[in-house]
Amino acid sequence: MDYTKPLHYHYKPQSGWMNDPNGLVYFKGYYHAFYQHAPHHPIPWQEPMCWGHARTKDFLTWEELPVALAPSLPYDGGGCWSGTAIVKDEKLYLFYAGIAAESTVAVAVSEDGVHFEKYAGNPVIATYPPEGGPDFRDPAVCCMDGVYYCVVASGHPATQTARLLLYRSADLLEWEFMSVLGEWGNAKYAECPSFVPLKDGKCLLATSVCNLDETHFFQIMIGTLENGQFHCELSDRFDKGPDQYAGQVFSGADGTPLLMTWIPGWKFAGFAQGIDVGCLSIPREIVAENGHICGRPAKEVAHLLKNADPCVTVTDNGFTVERTARPPLVHEGEVQELQILRDEYILEIFVNGGETVYSLLLC
């Protein structure tokens, strides 16, 4: 299998390394995707991370744009790490983790969605509170009921917990710490959170959690925010990987929550003849149904789905996916519906209306 062949339906930059999706947002007629990017190297950590940038109107045809953020100031000289985007007063704000001696939260602003200017008052959050720890990054910003909220991923070494820390602001520039919004035990830290308003006063909270043994899981929760506390009503871990990481949820043009992730993950750095094989997943619509949170292909890409693939064999109790260099992926359980998107060496599988989702590299 040729892992250097161009992909047809998944975005990847023309050159260089990519990882986490950042700042997924709809702005002035385009969906914008930012992402962690090393523009001059096909493997990570040979240069400080930048924010790569592309935009699309249909999630199928992508226009690659110039690097949006690059390290240039004392607070981000070690890299412009993951974050989110938000629109306010017809301007696009990028919130990111500035990496230096400590991790901080910084912001850059654009009127056209292409050229960004870093805020002169950066960093807007200069250090972590006692409730957090040195792993302090990946700000997720949203607006609910006229109040701006920022969720920052962190860990608390003393209690061995992963935590999401909640801040609030009236103007996106002055931030006040509120509370620990979420916590997971026996963990090192949380990563890549999403905090998105839904209809009927609900909100969606999602994060990756790194356990003490270095394994990860991705959790999506729906509930309400009251007095700085998230009250979970429904929780799911439908995204089973195994070759994806760093999912980010954002609001579509019509308010529908959408999820995109990075495929295939850190273990494939330098995998294909020194060429990065990383790409963004197709967008998945997040739907709560029958006690489950499901991830379904967004309407823009739904026509690409098929119900069979040469690598997938349906069994009496599920299905298997044959891979060229690893044991088969095995799914056990009743399969009422199977939808598959194949893009050269990438496979995305949606089981039973998105109750379970797999993204994998066919190696």
CSV table of N, CA, C and O in Angstrom, one decimal, residues 116-162:
chain,number,residue,atom,x,y,z
A,116,PHE,N,-3.5,37.6,10.9
A,116,PHE,CA,-3.8,37.7,12.3
A,116,PHE,C,-2.7,38.5,13.0
A,116,PHE,O,-1.6,38.5,12.7
A,117,GLU,N,-3.2,39.3,14.0
A,117,GLU,CA,-2.3,40.1,14.8
A,117,GLU,C,-2.5,39.7,16.2
A,117,GLU,O,-3.6,39.6,16.8
A,118,LYS,N,-1.3,39.4,16.9
A,118,LYS,CA,-1.3,39.0,18.3
A,118,LYS,C,-1.7,40.2,19.2
A,118,LYS,O,-1.2,41.3,18.9
A,119,TYR,N,-2.5,40.0,20.1
A,119,TYR,CA,-3.0,41.0,21.1
A,119,TYR,C,-1.8,41.5,21.9
A,119,TYR,O,-1.0,40.8,22.4
A,120,ALA,N,-1.7,42.9,21.9
A,120,ALA,CA,-0.5,43.5,22.6
A,120,ALA,C,-0.5,43.2,24.1
A,120,ALA,O,0.6,43.3,24.7
A,121,GLY,N,-1.7,42.8,24.7
A,121,GLY,CA,-1.7,42.5,26.1
A,121,GLY,C,-1.5,41.1,26.5
A,121,GLY,O,-1.7,40.7,27.6
A,122,ASN,N,-1.1,40.3,25.5
A,122,ASN,CA,-0.8,38.9,25.8
A,122,ASN,C,0.3,38.7,26.8
A,122,ASN,O,1.2,39.6,26.9
A,123,PRO,N,0.3,37.6,27.5
A,123,PRO,CA,-0.8,36.6,27.6
A,123,PRO,C,-2.0,37.0,28.4
A,123,PRO,O,-1.8,37.7,29.4
A,124,VAL,N,-3.1,36.6,28.0
A,124,VAL,CA,-4.4,37.0,28.7
A,124,VAL,C,-4.6,36.1,29.9
A,124,VAL,O,-5.4,36.5,30.8
A,125,ILE,N,-4.0,34.9,30.0
A,125,ILE,CA,-4.0,34.1,31.2
A,125,ILE,C,-2.5,33.7,31.4
A,125,ILE,O,-2.0,33.0,30.6
A,126,ALA,N,-1.8,34.3,32.4
A,126,ALA,CA,-0.4,34.2,32.5
A,126,ALA,C,0.2,33.0,33.1
A,126,ALA,O,1.3,32.6,32.9
A,127,THR,N,-0.6,32.3,34.0
A,127,THR,CA,-0.1,31.1,34.7
A,127,THR,C,-1.3,30.3,35.1
A,127,THR,O,-2.5,30.8,35.1
A,128,TYR,N,-1.0,29.1,35.6
A,128,TYR,CA,-2.1,28.2,36.1
A,128,TYR,C,-2.4,28.5,37.5
A,128,TYR,O,-1.5,29.0,38.3
A,129,PRO,N,-3.6,28.3,37.9
A,129,PRO,CA,-4.0,28.5,39.3
A,129,PRO,C,-3.6,27.3,40.2
A,129,PRO,O,-3.2,26.3,39.7
A,130,PRO,N,-3.7,27.4,41.5
A,130,PRO,CA,-3.4,26.3,42.4
A,130,PRO,C,-4.2,25.0,42.1
A,130,PRO,O,-3.7,23.9,42.3
A,131,GLU,N,-5.4,25.2,41.5
A,131,GLU,CA,-6.2,24.0,41.1
A,131,GLU,C,-5.6,23.3,39.9
A,131,GLU,O,-6.1,22.2,39.5
A,132,GLY,N,-4.6,23.9,39.2
A,132,GLY,CA,-4.1,23.2,38.0
A,132,GLY,C,-2.6,22.8,38.2
A,132,GLY,O,-2.2,22.5,39.3
A,133,GLY,N,-1.9,22.7,37.1
A,133,GLY,CA,-0.5,22.3,37.2
A,133,GLY,C,0.2,22.7,35.9
A,133,GLY,O,-0.3,23.4,35.1
A,134,PRO,N,1.5,22.4,35.8
A,134,PRO,CA,2.3,22.8,34.7
A,134,PRO,C,1.8,22.4,33.3
A,134,PRO,O,2.0,23.1,32.3
A,135,ASP,N,1.1,21.2,33.2
A,135,ASP,CA,0.4,20.9,32.0
A,135,ASP,C,-0.9,21.8,31.9
A,135,ASP,O,-2.0,21.4,32.4
A,136,PHE,N,-0.8,22.9,31.3
A,136,PHE,CA,-1.8,23.9,31.3
A,136,PHE,C,-1.9,24.5,29.9
A,136,PHE,O,-1.0,25.3,29.4
A,137,ARG,N,-2.9,24.1,29.1
A,137,ARG,CA,-2.9,24.4,27.7
A,137,ARG,C,-4.2,24.1,27.0
A,137,ARG,O,-5.2,23.8,27.7
A,138,ASP,N,-4.3,24.4,25.7
A,138,ASP,CA,-5.4,24.0,24.9
A,138,ASP,C,-6.7,24.8,25.2
A,138,ASP,O,-7.7,24.2,25.5
A,139,PRO,N,-6.7,26.1,25.3
A,139,PRO,CA,-7.9,26.9,25.7
A,139,PRO,C,-9.0,26.7,24.7
A,139,PRO,O,-8.8,26.7,23.5
A,140,ALA,N,-10.2,26.4,25.3
A,140,ALA,CA,-11.4,26.3,24.5
A,140,ALA,C,-12.4,27.4,24.9
A,140,ALA,O,-12.8,27.4,26.0
A,141,VAL,N,-12.8,28.3,24.0
A,141,VAL,CA,-13.5,29.5,24.3
A,141,VAL,C,-14.9,29.4,23.6
A,141,VAL,O,-15.0,29.0,22.4
A,142,CYS,N,-15.9,29.8,24.3
A,142,CYS,CA,-17.3,29.9,23.8
A,142,CYS,C,-18.0,31.0,24.5
A,142,CYS,O,-17.6,31.5,25.5
A,143,CYS,N,-19.2,31.3,23.9
A,143,CYS,CA,-20.1,32.3,24.5
A,143,CYS,C,-21.5,31.7,24.8
A,143,CYS,O,-22.1,31.0,24.0
A,144,MET,N,-21.9,31.8,26.1
A,144,MET,CA,-23.2,31.3,26.5
A,144,MET,C,-23.9,32.4,27.3
A,144,MET,O,-23.3,32.9,28.3
A,145,ASP,N,-25.1,32.8,26.9
A,145,ASP,CA,-25.9,33.8,27.6
A,145,ASP,C,-25.2,35.1,27.8
A,145,ASP,O,-25.2,35.7,28.9
A,146,GLY,N,-24.4,35.5,26.8
A,146,GLY,CA,-23.7,36.7,26.8
A,146,GLY,C,-22.4,36.7,27.6
A,146,GLY,O,-21.8,37.8,27.8
A,147,VAL,N,-22.0,35.6,28.2
A,147,VAL,CA,-20.8,35.5,28.9
A,147,VAL,C,-19.8,34.6,28.2
A,147,VAL,O,-20.2,33.6,27.6
A,148,TYR,N,-18.6,35.1,28.1
A,148,TYR,CA,-17.5,34.3,27.4
A,148,TYR,C,-16.9,33.4,28.5
A,148,TYR,O,-16.5,33.8,29.6
A,149,TYR,N,-16.7,32.1,28.1
A,149,TYR,CA,-16.1,31.1,28.9
A,149,TYR,C,-14.8,30.5,28.2
A,149,TYR,O,-14.8,30.4,27.0
A,150,CYS,N,-13.8,30.2,29.0
A,150,CYS,CA,-12.6,29.6,28.5
A,150,CYS,C,-12.3,28.4,29.4
A,150,CYS,O,-12.2,28.5,30.6
A,151,VAL,N,-12.2,27.2,28.7
A,151,VAL,CA,-11.9,26.0,29.4
A,151,VAL,C,-10.4,25.7,29.1
A,151,VAL,O,-10.1,25.6,27.9
A,152,VAL,N,-9.6,25.5,30.1
A,152,VAL,CA,-8.2,25.2,29.9
A,152,VAL,C,-7.9,23.8,30.4
A,152,VAL,O,-8.3,23.5,31.6
A,153,ALA,N,-7.2,23.0,29.6
A,153,ALA,CA,-6.9,21.6,30.0
A,153,ALA,C,-5.7,21.7,30.9
A,153,ALA,O,-4.7,22.4,30.7
A,154,SER,N,-5.7,20.8,32.0
A,154,SER,CA,-4.6,20.8,32.9
A,154,SER,C,-4.5,19.5,33.6
A,154,SER,O,-5.3,18.6,33.3
A,155,GLY,N,-3.6,19.4,34.6
A,155,GLY,CA,-3.6,18.3,35.5
A,155,GLY,C,-3.3,18.8,36.9
A,155,GLY,O,-2.9,20.0,37.0
A,156,HIS,N,-3.5,18.0,37.9
A,156,HIS,CA,-3.2,18.3,39.3
A,156,HIS,C,-2.3,17.2,39.9
A,156,HIS,O,-2.9,16.2,40.3
A,157,PRO,N,-1.0,17.4,39.8
A,157,PRO,CA,-0.1,16.3,40.2
A,157,PRO,C,-0.3,15.8,41.6
A,157,PRO,O,-0.2,14.6,41.9
A,158,ALA,N,-0.7,16.7,42.5
A,158,ALA,CA,-0.8,16.3,43.9
A,158,ALA,C,-1.9,15.3,44.1
A,158,ALA,O,-1.8,14.4,45.0
A,159,THR,N,-3.0,15.4,43.3
A,159,THR,CA,-4.1,14.4,43.5
A,159,THR,C,-4.1,13.4,42.3
A,159,THR,O,-5.1,12.6,42.3
A,160,GLN,N,-3.2,13.5,41.4
A,160,GLN,CA,-3.1,12.6,40.2
A,160,GLN,C,-4.5,12.6,39.5
A,160,GLN,O,-5.1,11.6,39.2
A,161,THR,N,-4.9,13.8,39.2
A,161,THR,CA,-6.2,14.0,38.5
A,161,THR,C,-6.0,14.8,37.2
A,161,THR,O,-5.1,15.7,37.2
A,162,ALA,N,-6.7,14.5,36.2
A,162,ALA,CA,-6.8,15.4,35.0
A,162,ALA,C,-8.0,16.4,35.3
A,162,ALA,O,-9.0,16.0,35.8
